[in-house]
Coordinates of C-alpha atoms in Angstrom, one line a residue:
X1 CA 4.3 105.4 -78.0
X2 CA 6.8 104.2 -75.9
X3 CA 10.8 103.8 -77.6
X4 CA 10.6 100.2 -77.6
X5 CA 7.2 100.0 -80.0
X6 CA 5.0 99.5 -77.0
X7 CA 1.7 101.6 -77.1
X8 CA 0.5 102.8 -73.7
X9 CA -3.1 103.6 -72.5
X10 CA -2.6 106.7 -72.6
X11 CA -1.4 106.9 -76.1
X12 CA -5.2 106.3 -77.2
X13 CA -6.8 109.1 -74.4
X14 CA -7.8 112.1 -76.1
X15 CA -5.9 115.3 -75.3
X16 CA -8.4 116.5 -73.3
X17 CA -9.9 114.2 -70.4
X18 CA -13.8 114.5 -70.4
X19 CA -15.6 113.7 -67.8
X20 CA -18.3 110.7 -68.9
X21 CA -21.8 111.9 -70.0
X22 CA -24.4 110.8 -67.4
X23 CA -26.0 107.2 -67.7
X24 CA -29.7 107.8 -68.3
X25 CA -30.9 106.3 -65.5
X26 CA -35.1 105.0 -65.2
X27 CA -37.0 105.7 -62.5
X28 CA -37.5 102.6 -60.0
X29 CA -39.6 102.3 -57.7
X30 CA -38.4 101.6 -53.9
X31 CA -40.3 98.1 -53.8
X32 CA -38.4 97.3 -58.0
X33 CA -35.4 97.9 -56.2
X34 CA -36.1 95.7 -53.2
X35 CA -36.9 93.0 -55.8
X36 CA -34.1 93.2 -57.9
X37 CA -32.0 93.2 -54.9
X38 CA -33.3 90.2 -53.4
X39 CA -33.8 88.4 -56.5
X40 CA -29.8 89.2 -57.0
X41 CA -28.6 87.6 -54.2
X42 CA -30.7 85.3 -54.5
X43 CA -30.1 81.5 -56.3
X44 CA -33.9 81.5 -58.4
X45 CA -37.1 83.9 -58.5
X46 CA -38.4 81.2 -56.0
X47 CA -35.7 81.5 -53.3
X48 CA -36.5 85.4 -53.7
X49 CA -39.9 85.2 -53.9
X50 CA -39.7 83.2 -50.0
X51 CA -37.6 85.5 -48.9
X52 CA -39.8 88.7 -49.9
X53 CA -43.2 87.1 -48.8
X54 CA -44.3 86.8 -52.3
X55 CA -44.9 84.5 -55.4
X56 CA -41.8 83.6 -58.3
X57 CA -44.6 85.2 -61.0
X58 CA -44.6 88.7 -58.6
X59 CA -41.0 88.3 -59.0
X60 CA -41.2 87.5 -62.7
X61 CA -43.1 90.7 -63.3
X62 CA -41.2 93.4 -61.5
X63 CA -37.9 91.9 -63.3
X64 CA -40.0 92.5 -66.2
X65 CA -40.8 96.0 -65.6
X66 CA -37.2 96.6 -64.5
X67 CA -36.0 95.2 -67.6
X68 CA -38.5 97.5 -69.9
X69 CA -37.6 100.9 -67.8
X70 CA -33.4 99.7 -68.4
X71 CA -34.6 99.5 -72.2
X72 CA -36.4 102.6 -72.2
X73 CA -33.6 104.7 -71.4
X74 CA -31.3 102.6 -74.4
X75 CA -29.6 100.3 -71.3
X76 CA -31.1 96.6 -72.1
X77 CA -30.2 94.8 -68.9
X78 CA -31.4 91.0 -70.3
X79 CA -29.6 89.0 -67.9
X80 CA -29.0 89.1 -64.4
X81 CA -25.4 90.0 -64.9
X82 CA -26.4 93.0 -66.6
X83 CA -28.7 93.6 -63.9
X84 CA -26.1 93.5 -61.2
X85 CA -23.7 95.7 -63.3
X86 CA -26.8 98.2 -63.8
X87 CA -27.2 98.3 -59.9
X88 CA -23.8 98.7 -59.6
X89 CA -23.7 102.0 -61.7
X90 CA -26.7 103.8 -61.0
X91 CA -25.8 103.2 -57.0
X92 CA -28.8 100.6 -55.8
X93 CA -25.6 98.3 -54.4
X94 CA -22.1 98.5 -54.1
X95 CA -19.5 95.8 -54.0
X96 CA -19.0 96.2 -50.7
X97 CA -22.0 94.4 -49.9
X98 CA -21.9 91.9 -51.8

């Protein structure tokens, strides 16, 4: 703690800096991962589903699948923000292309 009574960040680290256990990541296929990505920067399931050469309902069920393997592994992704943040950390995107 600082002298003033201001707590810093690293007041609440432990001693010892671990390194952070591995996210459990599932298994995704190449084409999932093409799917969530275009469905991602996409604005609906039928702007994706144009721009894949497929239907919204193809769309729908890979999302589903995706969303099922995430919840497997104990990392529910039920929104497309928590989509794009589980993209973002098991590397299927970066920020630098978005």
């Amino acid at each position: 703690m600082l002298h003033n009574g201001i707590t810093r960040l690293s007041d609440y680290r432990p001693a010892v800096d671990r390194a952070p256990a591995a996210l459990p990541r599932p298994s995704l296929s190449d084409r999932e991962v093409e799917v969530l990505l275009g469905w991602l920067a996409a604005e609906s399931k039928e702007e994706a589903a144009a721009r894949l050469f497929i239907s919204a309902s193809t769309v729908s069920t890979h999302l589903a699948r995706i969303r099922a393997k995430y919840t497997a592994v104990g990392r529910p992704a039920p929104t497309k923000t928590h989509l794009f943040a589980r993209a973002l950390q098991d590397g299927y995107t970066s920020l630098d292309r978005w």
